[in-house]
Amino acid sequence: MAVIHQAQLVPTKLELIARWLPAQPWCPAGAGTPEAVGAYRFDDPDGEVGLEAHLVRLAGVLVHVPLAYRGAEVPGAAERLVGTMEHSVLGRRWVYDAGGDPVHARVLADVVAGRAQQAVLVDPAGAPLPAPLVRVAAGGAGTGPEGGVVTTAAVAGARVGVVRVLDGAAAAPAGAGTLVGTWPGRESPALLAWTA
């Protein structure tokens, strides 16, 4: 379960994403200000890393931004740093692109293998919160060759792919375990990520 605090964030998640996106080679040109579409979360079994992926629309294009929230800076990961934020309950958080994060890679592998699932959201007292608008689950095996606007990384002994632009066709390599999702306006499952 993911505990959601009613907290003040400075900057907000969307502000942090908006600052980081223009420097990404896959970001649409002339993107402007991103608009939140929805998000989904995974649980870190060790309870140390927050794992949340955002879907944002900018310049008419739907973009997928998985993030890893950490309570300390990760040595040697400066190239993946999205930025820092102040969380009124948890303090300073270092926010990384989760596409290269080892905890994200491990949890993604568990989800696509059916050993884990999307996090259930609760408040600090344990009361359930409304289900997120973005619903994700394991998909079938990739059929390859991979395609679409995807970033890949070798992480924790696995190859992880994150589909960055969701408005086009994307494919996972043959045999890869896949993560698919739906959201308002998208009823048929779309490929979001894969691991092989």
Short mmCIF file of N, CA and C in Angstrom, two decimals, residues 43-136:
data_model
loop_
_atom_site.label_atom_id
_atom_site.label_comp_id
_atom_site.label_asym_id
_atom_site.label_seq_id
_atom_site.Cartn_x
_atom_site.Cartn_y
_atom_site.Cartn_z
N ASP A 43 4.65 -0.18 -4.94
CA ASP A 43 5.20 -0.27 -3.59
C ASP A 43 6.64 -0.75 -3.64
N ASP A 44 7.52 -0.07 -2.93
CA ASP A 44 8.86 -0.58 -2.67
C ASP A 44 8.73 -1.52 -1.48
N PRO A 45 9.04 -2.82 -1.62
CA PRO A 45 8.88 -3.74 -0.50
C PRO A 45 9.65 -3.32 0.75
N ASP A 46 10.75 -2.55 0.55
CA ASP A 46 11.54 -2.09 1.69
C ASP A 46 11.03 -0.78 2.27
N GLY A 47 10.05 -0.16 1.61
CA GLY A 47 9.46 1.07 2.12
C GLY A 47 10.36 2.29 2.09
N GLU A 48 11.43 2.24 1.28
CA GLU A 48 12.39 3.35 1.26
C GLU A 48 12.20 4.32 0.09
N VAL A 49 11.77 3.80 -1.06
CA VAL A 49 11.71 4.60 -2.28
C VAL A 49 10.26 4.74 -2.73
N GLY A 50 9.84 5.97 -2.99
CA GLY A 50 8.52 6.20 -3.55
C GLY A 50 8.60 6.01 -5.06
N LEU A 51 7.70 5.22 -5.61
CA LEU A 51 7.70 4.94 -7.05
C LEU A 51 6.37 5.38 -7.64
N GLU A 52 6.41 6.42 -8.44
CA GLU A 52 5.18 6.98 -9.01
C GLU A 52 5.45 7.40 -10.45
N ALA A 53 4.56 7.04 -11.35
CA ALA A 53 4.69 7.44 -12.75
C ALA A 53 3.55 8.38 -13.11
N HIS A 54 3.90 9.45 -13.82
CA HIS A 54 2.93 10.47 -14.21
C HIS A 54 2.70 10.43 -15.71
N LEU A 55 1.46 10.62 -16.11
CA LEU A 55 1.10 10.84 -17.50
C LEU A 55 0.74 12.31 -17.62
N VAL A 56 1.45 13.02 -18.50
CA VAL A 56 1.18 14.43 -18.69
C VAL A 56 1.02 14.71 -20.18
N ARG A 57 0.17 15.67 -20.48
CA ARG A 57 -0.03 16.06 -21.88
C ARG A 57 0.62 17.42 -22.08
N LEU A 58 1.44 17.50 -23.13
CA LEU A 58 2.04 18.78 -23.48
C LEU A 58 2.18 18.84 -24.99
N ALA A 59 1.90 20.02 -25.51
CA ALA A 59 1.90 20.24 -26.96
C ALA A 59 1.04 19.18 -27.66
N GLY A 60 -0.05 18.76 -27.00
CA GLY A 60 -0.96 17.80 -27.59
C GLY A 60 -0.47 16.36 -27.55
N VAL A 61 0.67 16.10 -26.91
CA VAL A 61 1.28 14.77 -26.88
C VAL A 61 1.24 14.24 -25.45
N LEU A 62 0.91 12.95 -25.30
CA LEU A 62 0.86 12.32 -23.98
C LEU A 62 2.22 11.70 -23.68
N VAL A 63 2.80 12.11 -22.54
CA VAL A 63 4.15 11.71 -22.15
C VAL A 63 4.09 10.94 -20.82
N HIS A 64 4.94 9.94 -20.70
CA HIS A 64 5.01 9.04 -19.54
C HIS A 64 6.30 9.34 -18.76
N VAL A 65 6.16 9.71 -17.48
CA VAL A 65 7.31 10.13 -16.67
C VAL A 65 7.34 9.35 -15.35
N PRO A 66 8.01 8.19 -15.30
CA PRO A 66 8.15 7.48 -14.02
C PRO A 66 9.22 8.14 -13.15
N LEU A 67 8.90 8.31 -11.87
CA LEU A 67 9.81 8.96 -10.92
C LEU A 67 10.08 8.07 -9.72
N ALA A 68 11.27 8.24 -9.15
CA ALA A 68 11.63 7.57 -7.90
C ALA A 68 11.96 8.67 -6.88
N TYR A 69 11.24 8.66 -5.76
CA TYR A 69 11.44 9.66 -4.70
C TYR A 69 12.30 9.04 -3.61
N ARG A 70 13.39 9.70 -3.28
CA ARG A 70 14.32 9.16 -2.29
C ARG A 70 14.61 10.18 -1.19
N GLY A 71 14.93 9.67 0.00
CA GLY A 71 15.21 10.53 1.14
C GLY A 71 16.64 10.99 1.21
N ALA A 72 17.49 10.55 0.27
CA ALA A 72 18.89 10.97 0.23
C ALA A 72 19.36 10.94 -1.22
N GLU A 73 20.39 11.71 -1.48
CA GLU A 73 20.98 11.74 -2.82
C GLU A 73 21.61 10.39 -3.13
N VAL A 74 21.52 9.95 -4.39
CA VAL A 74 22.12 8.70 -4.82
C VAL A 74 23.46 9.01 -5.48
N PRO A 75 24.58 8.58 -4.87
CA PRO A 75 25.89 8.84 -5.47
C PRO A 75 25.98 8.26 -6.88
N GLY A 76 26.53 9.03 -7.80
CA GLY A 76 26.73 8.56 -9.17
C GLY A 76 25.50 8.59 -10.04
N ALA A 77 24.39 9.17 -9.57
CA ALA A 77 23.15 9.18 -10.35
C ALA A 77 22.73 10.59 -10.77
N ALA A 78 23.67 11.51 -10.81
CA ALA A 78 23.33 12.90 -11.12
C ALA A 78 22.65 13.04 -12.48
N GLU A 79 23.00 12.18 -13.45
CA GLU A 79 22.40 12.30 -14.78
C GLU A 79 20.93 11.92 -14.78
N ARG A 80 20.47 11.22 -13.75
CA ARG A 80 19.06 10.85 -13.66
C ARG A 80 18.27 11.76 -12.72
N LEU A 81 18.93 12.72 -12.09
CA LEU A 81 18.24 13.59 -11.13
C LEU A 81 17.28 14.53 -11.85
N VAL A 82 16.01 14.44 -11.48
CA VAL A 82 14.99 15.35 -12.01
C VAL A 82 15.03 16.65 -11.21
N GLY A 83 15.26 16.55 -9.92
CA GLY A 83 15.36 17.71 -9.05
C GLY A 83 15.10 17.33 -7.61
N THR A 84 15.05 18.33 -6.74
CA THR A 84 14.72 18.09 -5.34
C THR A 84 13.45 18.86 -5.01
N MET A 85 12.74 18.35 -4.00
CA MET A 85 11.54 19.04 -3.52
C MET A 85 11.50 18.97 -2.00
N GLU A 86 10.82 19.92 -1.42
CA GLU A 86 10.59 19.91 0.02
C GLU A 86 9.18 19.39 0.26
N HIS A 87 9.09 18.32 1.04
CA HIS A 87 7.83 17.67 1.39
C HIS A 87 7.53 18.04 2.83
N SER A 88 6.37 18.64 3.09
CA SER A 88 6.09 19.16 4.42
C SER A 88 6.01 18.09 5.51
N VAL A 89 5.88 16.83 5.12
CA VAL A 89 5.85 15.73 6.10
C VAL A 89 7.17 14.96 6.10
N LEU A 90 7.69 14.65 4.94
CA LEU A 90 8.86 13.78 4.82
C LEU A 90 10.18 14.52 4.70
N GLY A 91 10.14 15.84 4.52
CA GLY A 91 11.38 16.60 4.37
C GLY A 91 11.85 16.62 2.93
N ARG A 92 13.16 16.87 2.75
CA ARG A 92 13.70 16.98 1.40
C ARG A 92 13.66 15.62 0.71
N ARG A 93 13.24 15.64 -0.56
CA ARG A 93 13.18 14.43 -1.39
C ARG A 93 14.01 14.67 -2.65
N TRP A 94 14.83 13.69 -2.98
CA TRP A 94 15.57 13.70 -4.23
C TRP A 94 14.76 12.89 -5.23
N VAL A 95 14.44 13.51 -6.35
CA VAL A 95 13.54 12.90 -7.33
C VAL A 95 14.36 12.52 -8.56
N TYR A 96 14.29 11.23 -8.91
CA TYR A 96 15.07 10.69 -10.03
C TYR A 96 14.15 10.13 -11.11
N ASP A 97 14.68 10.14 -12.35
CA ASP A 97 14.02 9.44 -13.44
C ASP A 97 14.10 7.95 -13.10
N ALA A 98 12.95 7.31 -12.92
CA ALA A 98 12.92 5.92 -12.47
C ALA A 98 13.33 4.93 -13.55
N GLY A 99 13.46 5.39 -14.79
CA GLY A 99 13.84 4.49 -15.87
C GLY A 99 15.18 3.81 -15.64
N GLY A 100 16.04 4.40 -14.82
CA GLY A 100 17.33 3.81 -14.52
C GLY A 100 17.51 3.47 -13.06
N ASP A 101 16.41 3.41 -12.30
CA ASP A 101 16.48 3.18 -10.86
C ASP A 101 16.42 1.69 -10.54
N PRO A 102 17.34 1.15 -9.73
CA PRO A 102 17.33 -0.29 -9.45
C PRO A 102 16.10 -0.76 -8.68
N VAL A 103 15.55 0.06 -7.79
CA VAL A 103 14.34 -0.35 -7.07
C VAL A 103 13.16 -0.41 -8.04
N HIS A 104 13.04 0.58 -8.90
CA HIS A 104 11.98 0.56 -9.90
C HIS A 104 12.12 -0.66 -10.81
N ALA A 105 13.35 -0.98 -11.23
CA ALA A 105 13.56 -2.13 -12.10
C ALA A 105 13.12 -3.43 -11.42
N ARG A 106 13.45 -3.57 -10.14
CA ARG A 106 13.08 -4.79 -9.41
C ARG A 106 11.57 -4.91 -9.26
N VAL A 107 10.93 -3.80 -8.90
CA VAL A 107 9.47 -3.84 -8.72
C VAL A 107 8.77 -4.03 -10.06
N LEU A 108 9.24 -3.39 -11.11
CA LEU A 108 8.65 -3.57 -12.44
C LEU A 108 8.74 -5.04 -12.85
N ALA A 109 9.90 -5.67 -12.60
CA ALA A 109 10.05 -7.09 -12.93
C ALA A 109 9.05 -7.93 -12.15
N ASP A 110 8.81 -7.59 -10.89
CA ASP A 110 7.83 -8.34 -10.08
C ASP A 110 6.41 -8.15 -10.62
N VAL A 111 6.09 -6.92 -11.04
CA VAL A 111 4.74 -6.65 -11.54
C VAL A 111 4.51 -7.40 -12.85
N VAL A 112 5.45 -7.32 -13.79
CA VAL A 112 5.22 -7.97 -15.09
C VAL A 112 5.24 -9.49 -14.96
N ALA A 113 5.85 -10.02 -13.88
CA ALA A 113 5.85 -11.46 -13.65
C ALA A 113 4.66 -11.91 -12.81
N GLY A 114 3.80 -10.96 -12.39
CA GLY A 114 2.62 -11.31 -11.61
C GLY A 114 2.88 -11.50 -10.13
N ARG A 115 4.08 -11.12 -9.65
CA ARG A 115 4.40 -11.25 -8.22
C ARG A 115 4.02 -10.02 -7.41
N ALA A 116 3.67 -8.94 -8.08
CA ALA A 116 3.27 -7.69 -7.42
C ALA A 116 2.26 -7.00 -8.31
N GLN A 117 1.65 -5.93 -7.80
CA GLN A 117 0.67 -5.20 -8.59
C GLN A 117 0.72 -3.71 -8.24
N GLN A 118 -0.08 -2.96 -8.94
CA GLN A 118 -0.18 -1.53 -8.69
C GLN A 118 -0.53 -1.28 -7.23
N ALA A 119 0.06 -0.25 -6.65
CA ALA A 119 -0.16 0.05 -5.24
C ALA A 119 -1.58 0.52 -4.97
N VAL A 120 -2.12 0.07 -3.85
CA VAL A 120 -3.39 0.57 -3.33
C VAL A 120 -3.07 1.81 -2.52
N LEU A 121 -3.83 2.88 -2.70
CA LEU A 121 -3.56 4.15 -2.02
C LEU A 121 -4.35 4.24 -0.72
N VAL A 122 -3.65 4.64 0.36
CA VAL A 122 -4.29 4.83 1.66
C VAL A 122 -3.79 6.13 2.27
N ASP A 123 -4.55 6.67 3.22
CA ASP A 123 -4.08 7.84 3.95
C ASP A 123 -3.22 7.38 5.12
N PRO A 124 -2.58 8.30 5.87
CA PRO A 124 -1.69 7.89 6.95
C PRO A 124 -2.36 7.04 8.04
N ALA A 125 -3.68 7.12 8.17
CA ALA A 125 -4.40 6.30 9.15
C ALA A 125 -4.77 4.93 8.59
N GLY A 126 -4.46 4.68 7.31
CA GLY A 126 -4.76 3.40 6.69
C GLY A 126 -6.09 3.34 5.98
N ALA A 127 -6.82 4.45 5.95
CA ALA A 127 -8.12 4.47 5.26
C ALA A 127 -7.88 4.50 3.75
N PRO A 128 -8.66 3.74 2.99
CA PRO A 128 -8.46 3.71 1.53
C PRO A 128 -8.80 5.05 0.88
N LEU A 129 -8.04 5.36 -0.15
CA LEU A 129 -8.28 6.56 -0.97
C LEU A 129 -8.83 6.11 -2.31
N PRO A 130 -9.43 7.02 -3.07
CA PRO A 130 -9.97 6.64 -4.38
C PRO A 130 -8.89 6.03 -5.27
N ALA A 131 -9.30 5.07 -6.08
CA ALA A 131 -8.37 4.43 -7.01
C ALA A 131 -7.86 5.45 -8.01
N PRO A 132 -6.61 5.33 -8.43
CA PRO A 132 -6.06 6.27 -9.42
C PRO A 132 -6.75 6.14 -10.77
N LEU A 133 -6.67 7.20 -11.56
CA LEU A 133 -7.28 7.19 -12.90
C LEU A 133 -6.51 6.28 -13.86
N VAL A 134 -5.22 6.13 -13.62
CA VAL A 134 -4.39 5.27 -14.46
C VAL A 134 -4.34 3.90 -13.81
N ARG A 135 -4.74 2.87 -14.56
CA ARG A 135 -4.73 1.49 -14.05
C ARG A 135 -3.69 0.70 -14.84
N VAL A 136 -2.78 0.00 -14.15
CA VAL A 136 -1.73 -0.74 -14.82
C VAL A 136 -1.74 -2.20 -14.38
#
